[in-house]
Amino acid sequence: MGYFHRLSLVLNRHFLLSLSLMASAWKGQFVLADSLQTPISRDLYRSSDALLHDAKDLVNRHPDLLMMETLKAGDSVYSAEVAVITYNRTLEGPKNSKFRLLLSFGQHGRELITSEVALKLLYAICGEIDVPGYDMVSLSRVLEDLTIKVVPMENINGRKLVESGELCERRNGRGVDLNRNWDVDWGKKEKDYDPYEENPGTGPFSEPEAQIMQKLAESFRPHVWVNVHSGMEGLFMPYDHKNSTPGGSQLLVMKSILDEINYRHCHHKCLIGSGGGSVGYLAHGTATDYMYDVLRIPISFTFEIYGDLDAPSKDCFRMFNPVDAATFVRVVNDWAGAFLSVFEIARRRLMEAEGGSVVTEISGTEAIEMGLRELKIYFRLFMLSTLLLMFMFCARILRKKRPRLMIFSSPV
């Protein structure tokens, strides 16, 4: 009986396997998708609700440093909420801070590791934990004059889909890629366009999440914007929609910051350059290109903080997130430290470029004043060039009117 019992078990397994293969083939998938996908490591990663709950508890413990608000947009068909946590030692508003930074994590639902880095960073700037290898005393001095807005989970609706089992979902709750929904080169499709990965929506800012982020950036007017992703290791500046970088002094400032971050925290492993020139494909309608080109945020970056390039293409959790405890801790610590370095390096580099000072607030009135100052400069240059032209013209006329010296020679 023991032999026949074992034989029955084997046959049953083969029968179940055949049923599973037939079901997968029926769906057009000739692999066992579930068996190839690494599940979310629940012992390492918080759920979206738990992460935001822990963030709220942190804010409640430090009301003198942190403030949390929930921004909402949408309609009866589709709506979204985005939690924003502001760090400011005075909490009297960004007008009293000389340097402002806006950091967005979790724009793509499947990139869970980015939100874990955001929470670790918030713990660090409140002094609740140390970041290995970083001098927390010097950090305290750096933080004295900063206002930092952190969006720990920009795409909570997409994140919920991932937590329900759709591990490869990067889009929002109605299938739009939030990093293709911005109004710079929106809607252009490359030859390898994949609507599952890059659906730009029905128009620029069609999605409430993008609307919220655009209004937040426009009202806050940061000096630094960083959009944080996973999937590879890279430190990117504009542009995403073309294979080129900004020119002039701004390129030098941004590249010097990225070079230093690469040296300190990425061990020279990160790609550096424009997103469009470094990633291997062009991306149209991205947040970073809009922040730089339209809102004129002088330091605009996209950070890619982790990627398992050996993972199968359908094993999305493993591809975009560390799956073992040692790698998880290393990535979270490395990149929390990297952002602490950004706070110090970016401010220093921008001050050097601006001649020792950083504009405290760019309001509408000040923007007009800055424009008038530029017009005055151009007017002075115009007047100077006009005077030079008039001088040259008058000099030429005088030369023409000057009597020529006639020399007469007598015959020999």
Short mmCIF file of C-alpha atoms in Angstrom, two decimals:
data_model
loop_
_atom_site.label_atom_id
_atom_site.label_comp_id
_atom_site.label_asym_id
_atom_site.label_seq_id
_atom_site.Cartn_x
_atom_site.Cartn_y
_atom_site.Cartn_z
CA MET A 1 0.00 0.00 0.00
CA GLY A 2 2.89 2.39 0.77
CA TYR A 3 4.20 2.15 -2.81
CA PHE A 4 0.80 2.77 -4.39
CA HIS A 5 0.14 5.65 -1.98
CA ARG A 6 3.39 7.36 -3.00
CA LEU A 7 2.64 6.72 -6.67
CA SER A 8 -0.79 8.30 -6.22
CA LEU A 9 0.79 11.41 -4.67
CA VAL A 10 3.24 11.75 -7.57
CA LEU A 11 0.46 11.39 -10.14
CA ASN A 12 -1.64 13.93 -8.30
CA ARG A 13 1.25 16.44 -8.35
CA HIS A 14 1.73 15.93 -12.09
CA PHE A 15 -2.00 16.35 -12.66
CA LEU A 16 -2.08 19.62 -10.68
CA LEU A 17 1.01 20.86 -12.51
CA SER A 18 -0.64 20.12 -15.85
CA LEU A 19 -3.75 22.03 -14.80
CA SER A 20 -1.62 24.99 -13.76
CA LEU A 21 0.26 25.00 -17.07
CA MET A 22 -3.01 24.80 -18.99
CA ALA A 23 -4.39 27.75 -16.99
CA SER A 24 -1.27 29.80 -17.67
CA ALA A 25 -1.37 28.95 -21.37
CA TRP A 26 -5.00 29.98 -21.50
CA LYS A 27 -3.97 33.40 -20.20
CA GLY A 28 -1.21 33.62 -22.79
CA GLN A 29 1.50 33.04 -20.19
CA PHE A 30 3.42 29.85 -20.75
CA VAL A 31 5.21 30.04 -17.40
CA LEU A 32 4.04 29.67 -13.85
CA ALA A 33 4.03 33.38 -13.11
CA ASP A 34 3.28 32.99 -9.41
CA SER A 35 6.11 30.52 -8.85
CA LEU A 36 8.60 32.84 -10.60
CA GLN A 37 7.67 35.96 -8.64
CA THR A 38 9.38 36.67 -5.36
CA PRO A 39 6.72 37.75 -2.85
CA ILE A 40 6.96 40.91 -0.76
CA SER A 41 9.21 40.35 2.24
CA ARG A 42 6.72 41.26 4.95
CA ASP A 43 9.37 40.96 7.65
CA LEU A 44 11.42 43.71 5.95
CA TYR A 45 8.85 45.98 4.35
CA ARG A 46 6.04 47.83 6.04
CA SER A 47 2.66 47.94 4.40
CA SER A 48 1.67 51.32 3.00
CA ASP A 49 -0.71 51.89 5.92
CA ALA A 50 1.92 50.90 8.49
CA LEU A 51 4.58 53.11 6.92
CA LEU A 52 2.37 56.19 6.91
CA HIS A 53 1.24 55.37 10.45
CA ASP A 54 4.86 55.22 11.62
CA ALA A 55 5.54 58.52 9.84
CA LYS A 56 2.57 60.12 11.61
CA ASP A 57 3.77 58.82 14.98
CA LEU A 58 7.19 60.35 14.28
CA VAL A 59 5.59 63.71 13.52
CA ASN A 60 3.59 63.53 16.75
CA ARG A 61 6.79 62.89 18.72
CA HIS A 62 8.51 65.93 17.17
CA PRO A 63 5.94 68.70 16.76
CA ASP A 64 8.73 71.26 17.07
CA LEU A 65 10.44 69.86 13.96
CA LEU A 66 7.86 68.16 11.78
CA MET A 67 4.47 68.87 10.30
CA MET A 68 2.35 66.42 8.28
CA GLU A 69 -0.39 67.33 5.84
CA THR A 70 -2.46 65.30 3.41
CA LEU A 71 -3.10 66.87 0.02
CA LYS A 72 -6.05 65.64 -2.03
CA ALA A 73 -7.19 65.92 -5.63
CA GLY A 74 -9.51 64.15 -8.05
CA ASP A 75 -13.20 63.67 -8.66
CA SER A 76 -15.94 61.10 -8.12
CA VAL A 77 -14.37 58.81 -10.71
CA TYR A 78 -10.80 58.78 -9.39
CA SER A 79 -9.10 60.58 -6.52
CA ALA A 80 -5.78 60.47 -4.70
CA GLU A 81 -4.14 61.58 -1.47
CA VAL A 82 -0.49 62.47 -0.97
CA ALA A 83 1.06 62.79 2.49
CA VAL A 84 3.69 65.54 2.79
CA ILE A 85 6.01 65.84 5.79
CA THR A 86 7.78 69.16 6.34
CA TYR A 87 10.95 69.50 8.39
CA ASN A 88 11.79 72.98 9.67
CA ARG A 89 13.33 73.80 13.03
CA THR A 90 11.20 76.90 13.40
CA LEU A 91 8.10 75.55 11.62
CA GLU A 92 7.29 79.15 10.77
CA GLY A 93 7.22 78.40 7.10
CA PRO A 94 9.73 78.23 4.24
CA LYS A 95 10.10 82.03 4.07
CA ASN A 96 12.39 81.85 7.09
CA SER A 97 14.60 79.20 5.55
CA LYS A 98 17.42 79.97 3.17
CA PHE A 99 17.51 76.56 1.50
CA ARG A 100 14.57 74.40 0.47
CA LEU A 101 14.46 70.79 -0.73
CA LEU A 102 11.59 68.69 -2.08
CA LEU A 103 12.05 64.91 -2.13
CA SER A 104 9.54 62.48 -3.64
CA PHE A 105 9.61 58.72 -3.01
CA GLY A 106 7.33 55.94 -4.21
CA GLN A 107 6.18 57.49 -7.48
CA HIS A 108 6.03 53.97 -8.92
CA GLY A 109 4.04 51.49 -6.88
CA ARG A 110 6.41 48.51 -7.12
CA GLU A 111 9.44 50.42 -5.81
CA LEU A 112 8.82 49.79 -2.10
CA ILE A 113 12.44 50.32 -1.04
CA THR A 114 12.28 54.03 -1.82
CA SER A 115 9.61 54.68 0.83
CA GLU A 116 11.66 52.77 3.41
CA VAL A 117 14.58 55.11 2.68
CA ALA A 118 12.25 58.10 3.12
CA LEU A 119 11.18 56.96 6.58
CA LYS A 120 14.76 56.19 7.63
CA LEU A 121 15.76 59.69 6.50
CA LEU A 122 12.99 61.26 8.58
CA TYR A 123 14.08 59.31 11.66
CA ALA A 124 17.65 60.51 11.08
CA ILE A 125 16.91 64.23 10.72
CA CYS A 126 14.86 64.11 13.92
CA GLY A 127 17.80 62.55 15.76
CA GLU A 128 16.06 59.28 16.64
CA ILE A 129 18.62 57.11 14.83
CA ASP A 130 22.18 57.46 13.59
CA VAL A 131 23.20 56.80 10.01
CA PRO A 132 26.37 54.71 9.88
CA GLY A 133 29.35 56.62 8.58
CA TYR A 134 27.69 60.02 8.91
CA ASP A 135 28.63 62.68 11.45
CA MET A 136 25.34 63.50 13.14
CA VAL A 137 26.86 66.52 14.94
CA SER A 138 27.73 68.18 11.64
CA LEU A 139 24.29 67.20 10.35
CA SER A 140 22.68 69.22 13.13
CA ARG A 141 24.52 72.32 11.94
CA VAL A 142 23.47 71.70 8.33
CA LEU A 143 19.82 71.26 9.30
CA GLU A 144 19.65 74.59 11.12
CA ASP A 145 18.90 76.48 7.94
CA LEU A 146 16.86 74.04 5.86
CA THR A 147 13.25 73.41 5.04
CA ILE A 148 12.74 69.89 3.71
CA LYS A 149 9.50 68.54 2.31
CA VAL A 150 9.38 64.74 2.04
CA VAL A 151 6.70 62.85 0.12
CA PRO A 152 7.25 59.30 1.42
CA MET A 153 4.72 57.64 -0.91
CA GLU A 154 3.56 59.65 -3.91
CA ASN A 155 1.57 56.83 -5.52
CA ILE A 156 -0.37 55.18 -2.70
CA ASN A 157 -3.11 53.86 -5.01
CA GLY A 158 -0.56 52.05 -7.15
CA ARG A 159 1.22 50.81 -4.04
CA LYS A 160 -2.04 49.26 -2.82
CA LEU A 161 -2.31 47.30 -6.07
CA VAL A 162 1.21 45.95 -5.56
CA GLU A 163 0.37 44.90 -2.02
CA SER A 164 -2.71 43.07 -3.32
CA GLY A 165 -0.51 40.91 -5.57
CA GLU A 166 0.12 42.94 -8.74
CA LEU A 167 3.85 43.01 -8.05
CA CYS A 168 4.85 44.54 -11.41
CA GLU A 169 2.48 47.50 -11.22
CA ARG A 170 4.25 50.85 -11.50
CA ARG A 171 1.31 53.00 -12.55
CA ASN A 172 -1.31 54.70 -10.44
CA GLY A 173 -4.74 53.35 -9.53
CA ARG A 174 -6.12 53.80 -13.03
CA GLY A 175 -3.17 52.67 -15.09
CA VAL A 176 -1.26 55.90 -15.76
CA ASP A 177 2.49 56.25 -15.28
CA LEU A 178 2.85 59.31 -13.07
CA ASN A 179 6.34 59.94 -14.42
CA ARG A 180 4.98 60.41 -17.94
CA ASN A 181 2.10 62.74 -16.99
CA TRP A 182 4.01 66.05 -16.76
CA ASP A 183 3.90 68.86 -19.28
CA VAL A 184 7.35 68.69 -20.88
CA ASP A 185 7.40 66.80 -24.17
CA TRP A 186 4.26 64.99 -22.98
CA GLY A 187 2.78 62.13 -24.96
CA LYS A 188 5.62 61.41 -27.37
CA LYS A 189 6.05 57.67 -27.87
CA GLU A 190 9.29 55.95 -28.78
CA LYS A 191 9.43 52.87 -31.01
CA ASP A 192 9.65 50.59 -27.97
CA TYR A 193 6.71 52.27 -26.22
CA ASP A 194 4.94 49.94 -23.77
CA PRO A 195 1.54 51.22 -22.59
CA TYR A 196 1.73 49.02 -19.52
CA GLU A 197 4.94 50.70 -18.46
CA GLU A 198 4.57 54.21 -19.88
CA ASN A 199 0.91 55.18 -20.31
CA PRO A 200 1.08 59.01 -20.16
CA GLY A 201 -2.63 59.56 -19.45
CA THR A 202 -5.18 61.50 -21.46
CA GLY A 203 -3.24 64.74 -21.20
CA PRO A 204 -0.61 66.55 -19.11
CA PHE A 205 -1.61 66.52 -15.43
CA SER A 206 -4.65 64.37 -16.08
CA GLU A 207 -3.81 62.49 -12.86
CA PRO A 208 -4.58 63.88 -9.39
CA GLU A 209 -1.22 62.69 -8.01
CA ALA A 210 0.65 64.73 -10.62
CA GLN A 211 -1.63 67.71 -10.01
CA ILE A 212 -0.85 67.58 -6.29
CA MET A 213 2.90 67.37 -6.85
CA GLN A 214 2.88 70.20 -9.40
CA LYS A 215 0.99 72.54 -7.07
CA LEU A 216 3.22 71.58 -4.14
CA ALA A 217 6.40 72.31 -6.09
CA GLU A 218 5.02 75.55 -7.52
CA SER A 219 4.04 76.90 -4.09
CA PHE A 220 7.16 75.69 -2.27
CA ARG A 221 9.70 76.70 -4.95
CA PRO A 222 12.55 74.46 -3.77
CA HIS A 223 16.19 74.91 -4.66
CA VAL A 224 16.57 71.12 -4.89
CA TRP A 225 14.21 68.48 -6.30
CA VAL A 226 14.96 64.75 -6.14
CA ASN A 227 12.67 62.09 -7.58
CA VAL A 228 13.64 58.74 -6.05
CA HIS A 229 13.25 55.44 -7.91
CA SER A 230 14.65 51.92 -7.99
CA GLY A 231 15.49 49.51 -10.78
CA MET A 232 19.16 50.36 -11.22
CA GLU A 233 21.84 52.49 -9.58
CA GLY A 234 22.12 55.93 -11.11
CA LEU A 235 22.30 59.65 -10.37
CA PHE A 236 20.63 61.58 -13.14
CA MET A 237 20.10 65.21 -14.06
CA PRO A 238 17.92 66.60 -16.85
CA TYR A 239 17.08 65.76 -19.50
CA ASP A 240 14.99 62.61 -19.70
CA HIS A 241 13.31 63.35 -23.02
CA LYS A 242 16.52 63.96 -24.97
CA ASN A 243 20.11 62.80 -24.94
CA SER A 244 21.60 66.02 -23.60
CA THR A 245 22.25 67.89 -20.36
CA PRO A 246 21.77 71.55 -19.45
CA GLY A 247 24.68 73.78 -20.32
CA GLY A 248 26.67 76.41 -18.50
CA SER A 249 27.23 76.78 -14.79
CA GLN A 250 24.13 74.79 -13.82
CA LEU A 251 25.57 71.67 -15.46
CA LEU A 252 28.80 72.13 -13.49
CA VAL A 253 26.91 72.57 -10.21
CA MET A 254 24.72 69.51 -10.71
CA LYS A 255 27.53 67.29 -11.95
CA SER A 256 29.80 68.26 -9.06
CA ILE A 257 27.07 67.29 -6.58
CA LEU A 258 26.47 63.95 -8.29
CA ASP A 259 30.18 63.19 -8.51
CA GLU A 260 30.55 63.73 -4.77
CA ILE A 261 27.51 61.61 -3.93
CA ASN A 262 28.81 58.87 -6.21
CA TYR A 263 32.17 58.96 -4.41
CA ARG A 264 30.78 59.09 -0.87
CA HIS A 265 27.83 56.73 -1.05
CA CYS A 266 27.65 54.89 -4.34
CA HIS A 267 31.27 53.69 -4.39
CA HIS A 268 31.61 54.93 -7.99
CA LYS A 269 29.05 52.35 -9.14
CA CYS A 270 26.28 54.74 -10.11
CA LEU A 271 25.77 55.97 -13.63
CA ILE A 272 25.93 59.77 -13.89
CA GLY A 273 24.55 61.97 -16.63
CA SER A 274 21.27 62.88 -18.20
CA GLY A 275 18.42 60.44 -17.77
CA GLY A 276 17.87 60.26 -21.51
CA GLY A 277 21.53 59.67 -22.23
CA SER A 278 22.33 57.21 -19.46
CA VAL A 279 19.35 54.94 -18.90
CA GLY A 280 19.21 53.64 -22.46
CA TYR A 281 15.85 55.07 -23.48
CA LEU A 282 14.15 58.45 -23.68
CA ALA A 283 11.31 59.28 -21.29
CA HIS A 284 8.78 61.96 -22.18
CA GLY A 285 6.66 63.92 -19.73
CA THR A 286 8.77 63.34 -16.61
CA ALA A 287 8.62 65.21 -13.34
CA THR A 288 12.32 66.10 -13.27
CA ASP A 289 12.28 67.67 -16.73
CA TYR A 290 9.26 69.76 -15.72
CA MET A 291 10.86 70.85 -12.45
CA TYR A 292 13.96 72.00 -14.28
CA ASP A 293 12.53 73.41 -17.50
CA VAL A 294 9.27 74.97 -16.30
CA LEU A 295 9.65 75.68 -12.58
CA ARG A 296 13.36 76.49 -13.00
CA ILE A 297 14.45 74.52 -9.96
CA PRO A 298 18.23 74.88 -10.29
CA ILE A 299 19.14 71.46 -8.91
CA SER A 300 16.78 68.80 -10.30
CA PHE A 301 17.68 65.13 -9.99
CA THR A 302 16.37 61.61 -10.41
CA PHE A 303 18.04 59.03 -8.16
CA GLU A 304 17.87 55.31 -8.87
CA ILE A 305 18.88 53.66 -5.61
CA TYR A 306 18.77 49.91 -6.20
CA GLY A 307 18.31 47.28 -8.89
CA ASP A 308 18.87 43.55 -9.25
CA LEU A 309 19.87 43.26 -12.90
CA ASP A 310 20.02 39.45 -12.63
CA ALA A 311 16.36 39.12 -11.69
CA PRO A 312 13.99 37.67 -14.34
CA SER A 313 11.96 40.32 -16.11
CA LYS A 314 8.70 39.19 -14.45
CA ASP A 315 10.17 38.94 -10.95
CA CYS A 316 9.44 42.57 -10.21
CA PHE A 317 9.71 42.61 -6.45
CA ARG A 318 13.23 41.16 -6.59
CA MET A 319 14.19 43.39 -9.52
CA PHE A 320 13.25 46.63 -7.76
CA ASN A 321 13.71 45.81 -4.07
CA PRO A 322 16.27 44.04 -1.87
CA VAL A 323 14.94 40.67 -0.70
CA ASP A 324 17.43 39.79 2.04
CA ALA A 325 17.93 41.60 5.33
CA ALA A 326 21.62 42.46 4.85
CA THR A 327 21.06 44.14 1.47
CA PHE A 328 17.93 45.89 2.73
CA VAL A 329 19.79 47.44 5.67
CA ARG A 330 22.76 48.42 3.51
CA VAL A 331 20.62 50.13 0.86
CA VAL A 332 18.50 52.01 3.41
CA ASN A 333 21.56 53.20 5.34
CA ASP A 334 23.59 54.11 2.23
CA TRP A 335 20.84 56.20 0.69
CA ALA A 336 19.63 57.85 3.87
CA GLY A 337 23.24 58.96 4.26
CA ALA A 338 23.33 60.07 0.63
CA PHE A 339 20.41 62.43 1.19
CA LEU A 340 22.05 63.84 4.31
CA SER A 341 25.06 64.57 2.11
CA VAL A 342 22.81 66.19 -0.51
CA PHE A 343 21.57 68.62 2.15
CA GLU A 344 25.10 69.81 2.81
CA ILE A 345 26.72 69.53 -0.64
CA ALA A 346 23.90 71.04 -2.69
CA ARG A 347 23.62 74.09 -0.46
CA ARG A 348 27.37 74.65 -0.55
CA ARG A 349 27.66 74.24 -4.32
CA LEU A 350 24.70 76.48 -5.04
CA MET A 351 26.04 79.18 -2.71
CA GLU A 352 29.39 79.03 -4.49
CA ALA A 353 27.65 79.41 -7.82
CA GLU A 354 25.50 82.28 -6.55
CA GLY A 355 28.47 84.13 -5.08
CA GLY A 356 27.94 83.19 -1.45
CA SER A 357 24.20 83.58 -1.05
CA VAL A 358 21.05 81.64 -1.85
CA VAL A 359 17.74 83.28 -2.70
CA THR A 360 15.46 82.83 0.32
CA GLU A 361 12.09 82.86 -1.42
CA ILE A 362 11.00 83.22 -5.00
CA SER A 363 7.54 84.72 -4.84
CA GLY A 364 5.61 86.10 -7.78
CA THR A 365 6.60 89.66 -6.87
CA GLU A 366 10.25 88.72 -6.53
CA ALA A 367 10.15 86.88 -9.82
CA ILE A 368 8.94 90.10 -11.46
CA GLU A 369 11.68 92.05 -9.68
CA MET A 370 14.28 89.55 -10.84
CA GLY A 371 12.97 89.92 -14.37
CA LEU A 372 13.16 93.72 -14.11
CA ARG A 373 16.73 93.49 -12.83
CA GLU A 374 17.64 91.32 -15.80
CA LEU A 375 15.97 93.81 -18.13
CA LYS A 376 17.99 96.62 -16.55
CA ILE A 377 21.18 94.66 -17.11
CA TYR A 378 20.24 94.01 -20.74
CA PHE A 379 19.31 97.69 -21.16
CA ARG A 380 22.66 98.82 -19.78
CA LEU A 381 24.47 96.43 -22.09
CA PHE A 382 22.39 97.72 -24.98
CA MET A 383 23.21 101.35 -24.12
CA LEU A 384 26.89 100.52 -23.74
CA SER A 385 27.01 98.76 -27.08
CA THR A 386 25.07 101.65 -28.68
CA LEU A 387 27.58 104.18 -27.30
CA LEU A 388 30.46 102.11 -28.60
CA LEU A 389 28.87 101.92 -32.05
CA MET A 390 28.24 105.70 -32.03
CA PHE A 391 31.84 106.32 -31.01
CA MET A 392 33.14 104.10 -33.79
CA PHE A 393 30.81 105.76 -36.30
CA CYS A 394 31.88 109.28 -35.25
CA ALA A 395 35.54 108.32 -35.36
CA ARG A 396 35.10 107.05 -38.88
CA ILE A 397 33.32 110.27 -39.96
CA LEU A 398 36.11 112.38 -38.45
CA ARG A 399 38.71 110.39 -40.30
CA LYS A 400 36.90 111.03 -43.56
CA LYS A 401 36.61 114.81 -42.91
CA ARG A 402 40.19 115.28 -41.77
CA PRO A 403 42.13 117.24 -44.55
CA ARG A 404 44.78 115.25 -46.25
CA LEU A 405 48.36 116.52 -46.15
CA MET A 406 49.43 117.45 -49.69
CA ILE A 407 53.10 117.02 -50.48
CA PHE A 408 54.48 118.93 -53.46
CA SER A 409 57.86 118.14 -54.88
CA SER A 410 59.86 120.54 -56.98
CA PRO A 411 61.51 119.31 -60.16
CA VAL A 412 65.11 118.34 -59.83
#
